[in-house]
mmCIF file with all atom_site columns, C-alpha atoms in Angstrom:
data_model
loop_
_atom_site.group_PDB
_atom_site.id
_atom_site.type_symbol
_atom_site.label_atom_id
_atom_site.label_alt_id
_atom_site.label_comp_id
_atom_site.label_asym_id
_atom_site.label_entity_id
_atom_site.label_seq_id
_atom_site.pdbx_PDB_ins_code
_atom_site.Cartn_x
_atom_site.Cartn_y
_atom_site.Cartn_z
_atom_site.occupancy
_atom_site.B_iso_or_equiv
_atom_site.pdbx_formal_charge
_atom_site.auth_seq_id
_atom_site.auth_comp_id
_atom_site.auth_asym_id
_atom_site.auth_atom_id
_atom_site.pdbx_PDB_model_num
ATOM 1  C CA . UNK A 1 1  ? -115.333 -8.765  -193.900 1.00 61.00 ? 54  UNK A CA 1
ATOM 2  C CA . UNK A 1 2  ? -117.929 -6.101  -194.095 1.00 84.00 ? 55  UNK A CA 1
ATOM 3  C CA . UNK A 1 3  ? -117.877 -4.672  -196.981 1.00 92.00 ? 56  UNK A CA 1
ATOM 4  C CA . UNK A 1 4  ? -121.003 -5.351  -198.803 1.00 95.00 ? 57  UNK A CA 1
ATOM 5  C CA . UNK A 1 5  ? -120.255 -7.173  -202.082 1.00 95.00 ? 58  UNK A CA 1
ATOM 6  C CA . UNK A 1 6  ? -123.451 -6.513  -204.134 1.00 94.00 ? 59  UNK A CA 1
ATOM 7  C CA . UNK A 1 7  ? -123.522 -2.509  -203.522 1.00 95.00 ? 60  UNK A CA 1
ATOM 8  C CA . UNK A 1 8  ? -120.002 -2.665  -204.624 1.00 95.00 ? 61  UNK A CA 1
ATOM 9  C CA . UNK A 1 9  ? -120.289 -4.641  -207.746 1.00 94.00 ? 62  UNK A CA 1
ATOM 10 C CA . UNK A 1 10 ? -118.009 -7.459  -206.422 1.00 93.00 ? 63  UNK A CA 1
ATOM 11 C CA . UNK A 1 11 ? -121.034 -10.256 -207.055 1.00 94.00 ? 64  UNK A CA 1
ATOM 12 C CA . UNK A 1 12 ? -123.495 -10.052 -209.483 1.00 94.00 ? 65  UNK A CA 1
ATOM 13 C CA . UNK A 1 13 ? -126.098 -12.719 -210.168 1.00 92.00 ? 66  UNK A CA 1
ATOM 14 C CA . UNK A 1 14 ? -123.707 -15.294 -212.230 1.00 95.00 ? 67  UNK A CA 1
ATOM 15 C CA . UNK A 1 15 ? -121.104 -14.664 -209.510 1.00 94.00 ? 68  UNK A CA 1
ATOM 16 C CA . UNK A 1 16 ? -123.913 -15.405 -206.551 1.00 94.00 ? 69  UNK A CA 1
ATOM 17 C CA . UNK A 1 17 ? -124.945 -18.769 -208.192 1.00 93.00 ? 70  UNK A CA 1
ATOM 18 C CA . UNK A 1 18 ? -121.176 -19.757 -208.716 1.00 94.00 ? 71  UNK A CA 1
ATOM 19 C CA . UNK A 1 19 ? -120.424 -18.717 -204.796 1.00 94.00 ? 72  UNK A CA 1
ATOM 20 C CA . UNK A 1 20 ? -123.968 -21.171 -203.533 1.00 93.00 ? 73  UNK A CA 1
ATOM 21 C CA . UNK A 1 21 ? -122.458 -23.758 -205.799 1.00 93.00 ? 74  UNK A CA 1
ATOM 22 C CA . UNK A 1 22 ? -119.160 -23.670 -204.279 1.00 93.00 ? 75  UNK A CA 1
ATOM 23 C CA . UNK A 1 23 ? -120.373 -23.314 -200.912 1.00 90.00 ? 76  UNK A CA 1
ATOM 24 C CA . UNK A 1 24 ? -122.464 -26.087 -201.514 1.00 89.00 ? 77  UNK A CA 1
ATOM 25 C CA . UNK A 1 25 ? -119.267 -28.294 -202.506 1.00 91.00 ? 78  UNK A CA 1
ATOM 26 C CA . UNK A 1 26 ? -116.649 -26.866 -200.131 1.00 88.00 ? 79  UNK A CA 1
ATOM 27 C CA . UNK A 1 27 ? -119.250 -26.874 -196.892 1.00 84.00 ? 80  UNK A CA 1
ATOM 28 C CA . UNK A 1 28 ? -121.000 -30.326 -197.702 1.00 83.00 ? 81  UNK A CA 1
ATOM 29 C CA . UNK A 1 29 ? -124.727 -28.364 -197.122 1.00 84.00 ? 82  UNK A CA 1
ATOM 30 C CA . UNK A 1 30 ? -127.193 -27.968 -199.742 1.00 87.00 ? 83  UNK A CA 1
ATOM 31 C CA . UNK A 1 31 ? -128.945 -24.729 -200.031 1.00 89.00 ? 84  UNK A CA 1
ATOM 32 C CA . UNK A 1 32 ? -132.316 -23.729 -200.860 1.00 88.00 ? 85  UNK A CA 1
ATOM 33 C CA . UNK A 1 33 ? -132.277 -20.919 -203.420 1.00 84.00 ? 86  UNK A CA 1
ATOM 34 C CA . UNK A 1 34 ? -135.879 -20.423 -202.740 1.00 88.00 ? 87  UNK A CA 1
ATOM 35 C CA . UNK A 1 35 ? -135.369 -19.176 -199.125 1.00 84.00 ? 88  UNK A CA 1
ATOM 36 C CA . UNK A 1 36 ? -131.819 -16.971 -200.007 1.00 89.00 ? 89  UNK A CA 1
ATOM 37 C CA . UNK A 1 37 ? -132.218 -13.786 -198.636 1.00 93.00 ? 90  UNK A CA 1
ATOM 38 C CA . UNK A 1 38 ? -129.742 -11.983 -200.141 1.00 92.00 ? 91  UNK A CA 1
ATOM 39 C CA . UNK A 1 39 ? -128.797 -10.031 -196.950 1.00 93.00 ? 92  UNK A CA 1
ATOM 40 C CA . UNK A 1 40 ? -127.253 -12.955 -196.306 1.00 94.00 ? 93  UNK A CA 1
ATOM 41 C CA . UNK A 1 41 ? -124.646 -12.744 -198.951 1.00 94.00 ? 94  UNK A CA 1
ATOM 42 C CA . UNK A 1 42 ? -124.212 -9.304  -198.367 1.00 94.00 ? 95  UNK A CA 1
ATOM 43 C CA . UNK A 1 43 ? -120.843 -9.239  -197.105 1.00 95.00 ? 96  UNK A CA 1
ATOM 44 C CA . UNK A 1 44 ? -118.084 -12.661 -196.064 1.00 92.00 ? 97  UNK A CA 1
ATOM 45 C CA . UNK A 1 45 ? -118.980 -12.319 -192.199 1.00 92.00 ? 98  UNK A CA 1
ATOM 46 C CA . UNK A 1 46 ? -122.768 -12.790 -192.585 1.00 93.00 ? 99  UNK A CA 1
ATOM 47 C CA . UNK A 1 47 ? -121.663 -15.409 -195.569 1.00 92.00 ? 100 UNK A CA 1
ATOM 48 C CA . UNK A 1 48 ? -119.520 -17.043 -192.445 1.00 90.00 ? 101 UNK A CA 1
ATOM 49 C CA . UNK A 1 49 ? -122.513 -17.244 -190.401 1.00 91.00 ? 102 UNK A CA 1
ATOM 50 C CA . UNK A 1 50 ? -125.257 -18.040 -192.981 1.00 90.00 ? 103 UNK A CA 1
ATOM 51 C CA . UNK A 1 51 ? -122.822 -21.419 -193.745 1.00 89.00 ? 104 UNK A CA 1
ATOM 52 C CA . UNK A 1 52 ? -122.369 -22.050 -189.775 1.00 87.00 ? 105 UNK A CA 1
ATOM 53 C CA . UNK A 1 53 ? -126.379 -21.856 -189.450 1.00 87.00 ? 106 UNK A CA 1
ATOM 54 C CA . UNK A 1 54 ? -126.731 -24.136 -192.071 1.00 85.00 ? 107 UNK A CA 1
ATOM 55 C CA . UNK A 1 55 ? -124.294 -26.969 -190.478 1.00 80.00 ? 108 UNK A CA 1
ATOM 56 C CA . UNK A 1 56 ? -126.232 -26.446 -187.434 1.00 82.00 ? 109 UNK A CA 1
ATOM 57 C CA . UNK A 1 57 ? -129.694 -27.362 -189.101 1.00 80.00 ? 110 UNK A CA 1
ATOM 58 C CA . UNK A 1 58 ? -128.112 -30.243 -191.359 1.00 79.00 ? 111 UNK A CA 1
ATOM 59 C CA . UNK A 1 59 ? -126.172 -31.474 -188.711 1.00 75.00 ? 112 UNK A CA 1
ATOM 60 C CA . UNK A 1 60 ? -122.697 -30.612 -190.076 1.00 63.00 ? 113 UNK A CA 1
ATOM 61 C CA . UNK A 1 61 ? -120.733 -29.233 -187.656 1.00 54.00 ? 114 UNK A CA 1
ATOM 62 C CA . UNK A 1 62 ? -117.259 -29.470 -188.812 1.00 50.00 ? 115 UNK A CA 1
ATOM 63 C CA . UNK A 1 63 ? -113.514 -27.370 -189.172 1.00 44.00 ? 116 UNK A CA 1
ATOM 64 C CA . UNK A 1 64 ? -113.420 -26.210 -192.566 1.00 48.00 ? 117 UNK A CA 1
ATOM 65 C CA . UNK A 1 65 ? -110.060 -24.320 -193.682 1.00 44.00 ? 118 UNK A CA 1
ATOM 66 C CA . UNK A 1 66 ? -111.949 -21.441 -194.944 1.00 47.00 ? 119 UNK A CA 1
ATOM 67 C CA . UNK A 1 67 ? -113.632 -20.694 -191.229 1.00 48.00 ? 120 UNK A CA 1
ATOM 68 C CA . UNK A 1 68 ? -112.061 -17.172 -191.020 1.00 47.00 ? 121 UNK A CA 1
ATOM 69 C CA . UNK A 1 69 ? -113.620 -16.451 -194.711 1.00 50.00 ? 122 UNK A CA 1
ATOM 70 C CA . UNK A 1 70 ? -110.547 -16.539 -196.519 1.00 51.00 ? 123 UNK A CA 1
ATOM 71 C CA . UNK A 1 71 ? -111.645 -18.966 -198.553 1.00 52.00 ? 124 UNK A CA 1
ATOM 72 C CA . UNK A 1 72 ? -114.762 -17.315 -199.107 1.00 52.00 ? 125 UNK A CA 1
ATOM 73 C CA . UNK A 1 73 ? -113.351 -13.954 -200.377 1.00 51.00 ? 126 UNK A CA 1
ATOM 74 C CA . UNK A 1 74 ? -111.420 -16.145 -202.440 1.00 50.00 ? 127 UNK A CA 1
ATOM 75 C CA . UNK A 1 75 ? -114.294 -17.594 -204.136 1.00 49.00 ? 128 UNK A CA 1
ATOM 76 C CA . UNK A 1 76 ? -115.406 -14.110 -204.458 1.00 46.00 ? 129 UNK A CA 1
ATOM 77 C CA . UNK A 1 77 ? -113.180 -12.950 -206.206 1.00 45.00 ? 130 UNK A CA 1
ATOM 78 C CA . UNK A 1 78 ? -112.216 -15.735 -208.462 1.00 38.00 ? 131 UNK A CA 1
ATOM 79 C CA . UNK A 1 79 ? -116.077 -15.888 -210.040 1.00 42.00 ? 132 UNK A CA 1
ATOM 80 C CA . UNK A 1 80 ? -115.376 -11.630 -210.616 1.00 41.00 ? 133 UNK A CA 1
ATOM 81 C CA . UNK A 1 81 ? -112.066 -12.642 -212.487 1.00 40.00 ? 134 UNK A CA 1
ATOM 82 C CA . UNK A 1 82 ? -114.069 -14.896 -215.215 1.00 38.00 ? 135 UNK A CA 1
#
């Protein structure tokens, strides 16, 4: 969960906007590309906890199946397979 994606190469910018548009989808919360920080994509735990910040603001607090970031490596490494 900590391994930092971008220093390794796993996302580069066509796999970052693929992973907001899927989180977008898969979480129900829309996200502001102008106020990304990229440390914030940095690695599936502070992914995790970028997405449960954002419920909290738009009011979403819900179970999603990919809570333990599963899902999120997932989508990680699906956008690094195309």
């Amino acid at each position: 969960p900590e391994t930092d994606l971008i220093e390794t190469g796993l996302m580069d910018s066509l796999v970052f906007v693929e992973l907001l548009f899927q989180l977008e989808r898969d979480w129900s919360v829309t996200i502001a590309v102008e106020t990304v920080d990229l440390d914030q994509f940095r690695s599936i735990a502070s992914i995790v906890a970028f997405i449960g910040q954002l419920e909290t603001v738009q009011g979403r607090a819900h179970v999603h199946p990919a809570q333990d970031g599963a899902g999120l490596a997932g989508a990680v490494k699906v956008g690094t397979a195309a």
